[in-house]
Amino acid sequence: WGLWLLKSPTAGERLAKRLEMPLLVARDVPGEMKRVLVCSSTKDPTELTLHLGGKLIAPSGALVCVLHVMSQLALVYTPAEADLRDTGDTAIQRKTPEGKHLLHAIEILQQSGVESLVFPRIRHGLVLDEIVAELREGRYDLLVIGAHHRPGYDPRLEKLAEDVTTDLISEVPCSVMVI
């Protein structure tokens, strides 16, 4: 019983798996929101996260950073070393798939009303570790992420995917908006 309590999900984690609307977990709320980190993946639910997240954070006027985490290993045997050294800006300049994705994410945020500067960021490593490191280094006030659960998605496939959202809700030092 005691071990179950240690592993049992928090209320926020349970909600993130069930809600079909945005969830804001407020923690250490500053007087003014200055920096927002929006995490994106190349999967289709990211567009909803970007559109709705952009609309919700636009009035703040905060500086926005779009983060995409890539593997620290090349997945194919090609001259992919440059991909492993890419920053958001260099990926956009080189027109890599990740660079195109980041450029598209910035466009969606701007279409959604974000008028402040939007910076592209790429980090290489394990998704959870890199997001937490970026949050700490960048001193962000808010993290915007997509929900692990999506209505209409095959629940069997969701079980195979890593549930980074639930882990982030409990591990990050700032407020989290789950869309």
PDB file of N, CA and C in Angstrom, residues 67-110:
ATOM      1  N   LEU A  67      10.745  24.994 -28.663  1.00  0.00           N
ATOM      2  CA  LEU A  67      11.780  23.986 -28.480  1.00  0.00           C
ATOM      3  C   LEU A  67      11.398  22.678 -29.158  1.00  0.00           C
ATOM      4  N   HIS A  68      12.357  22.128 -29.888  1.00  0.00           N
ATOM      5  CA  HIS A  68      12.215  20.784 -30.458  1.00  0.00           C
ATOM      6  C   HIS A  68      13.422  19.985 -29.989  1.00  0.00           C
ATOM      7  N   VAL A  69      13.168  18.824 -29.396  1.00  0.00           N
ATOM      8  CA  VAL A  69      14.259  17.978 -28.903  1.00  0.00           C
ATOM      9  C   VAL A  69      14.498  16.861 -29.907  1.00  0.00           C
ATOM     10  N   MET A  70      15.756  16.738 -30.321  1.00  0.00           N
ATOM     11  CA  MET A  70      16.166  15.684 -31.253  1.00  0.00           C
ATOM     12  C   MET A  70      17.000  14.655 -30.514  1.00  0.00           C
ATOM     13  N   SER A  71      17.103  13.507 -31.120  1.00  0.00           N
ATOM     14  CA  SER A  71      17.948  12.453 -30.568  1.00  0.00           C
ATOM     15  C   SER A  71      19.397  12.924 -30.544  1.00  0.00           C
ATOM     16  N   GLN A  72      20.157  12.374 -29.635  1.00  0.00           N
ATOM     17  CA  GLN A  72      21.592  12.682 -29.579  1.00  0.00           C
ATOM     18  C   GLN A  72      22.381  11.753 -30.487  1.00  0.00           C
ATOM     19  N   LEU A  73      21.687  10.830 -31.163  1.00  0.00           N
ATOM     20  CA  LEU A  73      22.325   9.867 -32.064  1.00  0.00           C
ATOM     21  C   LEU A  73      21.713   9.989 -33.449  1.00  0.00           C
ATOM     22  N   ALA A  74      22.550   9.897 -34.475  1.00  0.00           N
ATOM     23  CA  ALA A  74      22.027   9.862 -35.837  1.00  0.00           C
ATOM     24  C   ALA A  74      21.316   8.535 -36.045  1.00  0.00           C
ATOM     25  N   LEU A  75      20.121   8.584 -36.612  1.00  0.00           N
ATOM     26  CA  LEU A  75      19.337   7.364 -36.782  1.00  0.00           C
ATOM     27  C   LEU A  75      19.636   6.644 -38.091  1.00  0.00           C
ATOM     28  N   VAL A  76      20.350   7.294 -38.984  1.00  0.00           N
ATOM     29  CA  VAL A  76      20.702   6.676 -40.267  1.00  0.00           C
ATOM     30  C   VAL A  76      22.193   6.871 -40.500  1.00  0.00           C
ATOM     31  N   TYR A  77      22.759   5.999 -41.317  1.00  0.00           N
ATOM     32  CA  TYR A  77      24.186   6.106 -41.612  1.00  0.00           C
ATOM     33  C   TYR A  77      24.369   7.025 -42.816  1.00  0.00           C
ATOM     34  N   THR A  78      24.487   8.300 -42.553  1.00  0.00           N
ATOM     35  CA  THR A  78      24.721   9.329 -43.572  1.00  0.00           C
ATOM     36  C   THR A  78      25.577  10.408 -42.928  1.00  0.00           C
ATOM     37  N   PRO A  79      25.999  11.392 -43.705  1.00  0.00           N
ATOM     38  CA  PRO A  79      26.719  12.506 -43.071  1.00  0.00           C
ATOM     39  C   PRO A  79      25.765  13.377 -42.242  1.00  0.00           C
ATOM     40  N   ALA A  80      25.230  12.824 -41.178  1.00  0.00           N
ATOM     41  CA  ALA A  80      24.229  13.520 -40.365  1.00  0.00           C
ATOM     42  C   ALA A  80      24.838  14.241 -39.174  1.00  0.00           C
ATOM     43  N   GLU A  81      26.156  14.312 -39.114  1.00  0.00           N
ATOM     44  CA  GLU A  81      26.773  14.967 -37.955  1.00  0.00           C
ATOM     45  C   GLU A  81      26.333  16.422 -37.831  1.00  0.00           C
ATOM     46  N   ALA A  82      26.109  17.084 -38.970  1.00  0.00           N
ATOM     47  CA  ALA A  82      25.666  18.480 -38.930  1.00  0.00           C
ATOM     48  C   ALA A  82      24.315  18.584 -38.221  1.00  0.00           C
ATOM     49  N   ASP A  83      23.441  17.595 -38.446  1.00  0.00           N
ATOM     50  CA  ASP A  83      22.141  17.600 -37.760  1.00  0.00           C
ATOM     51  C   ASP A  83      22.320  17.548 -36.251  1.00  0.00           C
ATOM     52  N   LEU A  84      23.350  16.857 -35.803  1.00  0.00           N
ATOM     53  CA  LEU A  84      23.575  16.719 -34.363  1.00  0.00           C
ATOM     54  C   LEU A  84      24.163  17.985 -33.743  1.00  0.00           C
ATOM     55  N   ARG A  85      24.641  18.887 -34.577  1.00  0.00           N
ATOM     56  CA  ARG A  85      25.187  20.158 -34.080  1.00  0.00           C
ATOM     57  C   ARG A  85      24.238  21.325 -34.321  1.00  0.00           C
ATOM     58  N   ASP A  86      23.128  21.068 -34.997  1.00  0.00           N
ATOM     59  CA  ASP A  86      22.210  22.143 -35.362  1.00  0.00           C
ATOM     60  C   ASP A  86      21.633  22.860 -34.153  1.00  0.00           C
ATOM     61  N   THR A  87      21.491  24.159 -34.318  1.00  0.00           N
ATOM     62  CA  THR A  87      20.687  24.976 -33.418  1.00  0.00           C
ATOM     63  C   THR A  87      19.391  25.239 -34.164  1.00  0.00           C
ATOM     64  N   GLY A  88      18.447  25.898 -33.536  1.00  0.00           N
ATOM     65  CA  GLY A  88      17.211  26.228 -34.238  1.00  0.00           C
ATOM     66  C   GLY A  88      17.476  27.061 -35.480  1.00  0.00           C
ATOM     67  N   ASP A  89      18.330  28.068 -35.345  1.00  0.00           N
ATOM     68  CA  ASP A  89      18.627  28.953 -36.478  1.00  0.00           C
ATOM     69  C   ASP A  89      19.339  28.224 -37.609  1.00  0.00           C
ATOM     70  N   THR A  90      20.322  27.386 -37.286  1.00  0.00           N
ATOM     71  CA  THR A  90      21.046  26.704 -38.361  1.00  0.00           C
ATOM     72  C   THR A  90      20.158  25.656 -39.041  1.00  0.00           C
ATOM     73  N   ALA A  91      19.280  25.018 -38.300  1.00  0.00           N
ATOM     74  CA  ALA A  91      18.360  24.050 -38.905  1.00  0.00           C
ATOM     75  C   ALA A  91      17.417  24.751 -39.882  1.00  0.00           C
ATOM     76  N   ILE A  92      16.970  25.947 -39.511  1.00  0.00           N
ATOM     77  CA  ILE A  92      16.106  26.726 -40.410  1.00  0.00           C
ATOM     78  C   ILE A  92      16.889  27.149 -41.647  1.00  0.00           C
ATOM     79  N   GLN A  93      18.115  27.639 -41.469  1.00  0.00           N
ATOM     80  CA  GLN A  93      18.941  28.057 -42.611  1.00  0.00           C
ATOM     81  C   GLN A  93      19.234  26.893 -43.547  1.00  0.00           C
ATOM     82  N   ARG A  94      19.507  25.714 -42.986  1.00  0.00           N
ATOM     83  CA  ARG A  94      19.843  24.544 -43.807  1.00  0.00           C
ATOM     84  C   ARG A  94      18.599  23.851 -44.366  1.00  0.00           C
ATOM     85  N   LYS A  95      17.422  24.319 -43.951  1.00  0.00           N
ATOM     86  CA  LYS A  95      16.139  23.759 -44.416  1.00  0.00           C
ATOM     87  C   LYS A  95      16.001  22.271 -44.117  1.00  0.00           C
ATOM     88  N   THR A  96      16.472  21.881 -42.934  1.00  0.00           N
ATOM     89  CA  THR A  96      16.309  20.495 -42.502  1.00  0.00           C
ATOM     90  C   THR A  96      14.836  20.283 -42.149  1.00  0.00           C
ATOM     91  N   PRO A  97      14.389  19.036 -42.032  1.00  0.00           N
ATOM     92  CA  PRO A  97      12.994  18.804 -41.608  1.00  0.00           C
ATOM     93  C   PRO A  97      12.675  19.470 -40.265  1.00  0.00           C
ATOM     94  N   GLU A  98      13.624  19.435 -39.348  1.00  0.00           N
ATOM     95  CA  GLU A  98      13.401  20.070 -38.041  1.00  0.00           C
ATOM     96  C   GLU A  98      13.331  21.587 -38.181  1.00  0.00           C
ATOM     97  N   GLY A  99      14.185  22.142 -39.056  1.00  0.00           N
ATOM     98  CA  GLY A  99      14.168  23.585 -39.305  1.00  0.00           C
ATOM     99  C   GLY A  99      12.851  24.026 -39.918  1.00  0.00           C
ATOM    100  N   LYS A 100      12.347  23.252 -40.869  1.00  0.00           N
ATOM    101  CA  LYS A 100      11.048  23.557 -41.482  1.00  0.00           C
ATOM    102  C   LYS A 100       9.939  23.465 -40.440  1.00  0.00           C
ATOM    103  N   HIS A 101      10.034  22.474 -39.579  1.00  0.00           N
ATOM    104  CA  HIS A 101       9.038  22.317 -38.515  1.00  0.00           C
ATOM    105  C   HIS A 101       9.058  23.527 -37.576  1.00  0.00           C
ATOM    106  N   LEU A 102      10.246  23.966 -37.169  1.00  0.00           N
ATOM    107  CA  LEU A 102      10.348  25.121 -36.269  1.00  0.00           C
ATOM    108  C   LEU A 102       9.807  26.387 -36.940  1.00  0.00           C
ATOM    109  N   LEU A 103      10.124  26.583 -38.207  1.00  0.00           N
ATOM    110  CA  LEU A 103       9.639  27.746 -38.949  1.00  0.00           C
ATOM    111  C   LEU A 103       8.112  27.724 -39.025  1.00  0.00           C
ATOM    112  N   HIS A 104       7.548  26.552 -39.279  1.00  0.00           N
ATOM    113  CA  HIS A 104       6.097  26.401 -39.325  1.00  0.00           C
ATOM    114  C   HIS A 104       5.487  26.685 -37.943  1.00  0.00           C
ATOM    115  N   ALA A 105       6.142  26.217 -36.885  1.00  0.00           N
ATOM    116  CA  ALA A 105       5.654  26.467 -35.527  1.00  0.00           C
ATOM    117  C   ALA A 105       5.640  27.963 -35.213  1.00  0.00           C
ATOM    118  N   ILE A 106       6.687  28.663 -35.617  1.00  0.00           N
ATOM    119  CA  ILE A 106       6.753  30.114 -35.394  1.00  0.00           C
ATOM    120  C   ILE A 106       5.614  30.808 -36.153  1.00  0.00           C
ATOM    121  N   GLU A 107       5.374  30.394 -37.386  1.00  0.00           N
ATOM    122  CA  GLU A 107       4.291  30.976 -38.185  1.00  0.00           C
ATOM    123  C   GLU A 107       2.936  30.763 -37.519  1.00  0.00           C
ATOM    124  N   ILE A 108       2.693  29.568 -37.002  1.00  0.00           N
ATOM    125  CA  ILE A 108       1.421  29.282 -36.331  1.00  0.00           C
ATOM    126  C   ILE A 108       1.261  30.159 -35.095  1.00  0.00           C
ATOM    127  N   LEU A 109       2.312  30.288 -34.302  1.00  0.00           N
ATOM    128  CA  LEU A 109       2.233  31.136 -33.111  1.00  0.00           C
ATOM    129  C   LEU A 109       1.934  32.585 -33.498  1.00  0.00           C
ATOM    130  N   GLN A 110       2.573  33.077 -34.543  1.00  0.00           N
ATOM    131  CA  GLN A 110       2.330  34.455 -34.984  1.00  0.00           C
ATOM    132  C   GLN A 110       0.916  34.618 -35.530  1.00  0.00           C
TER     133      GLN A 110
END
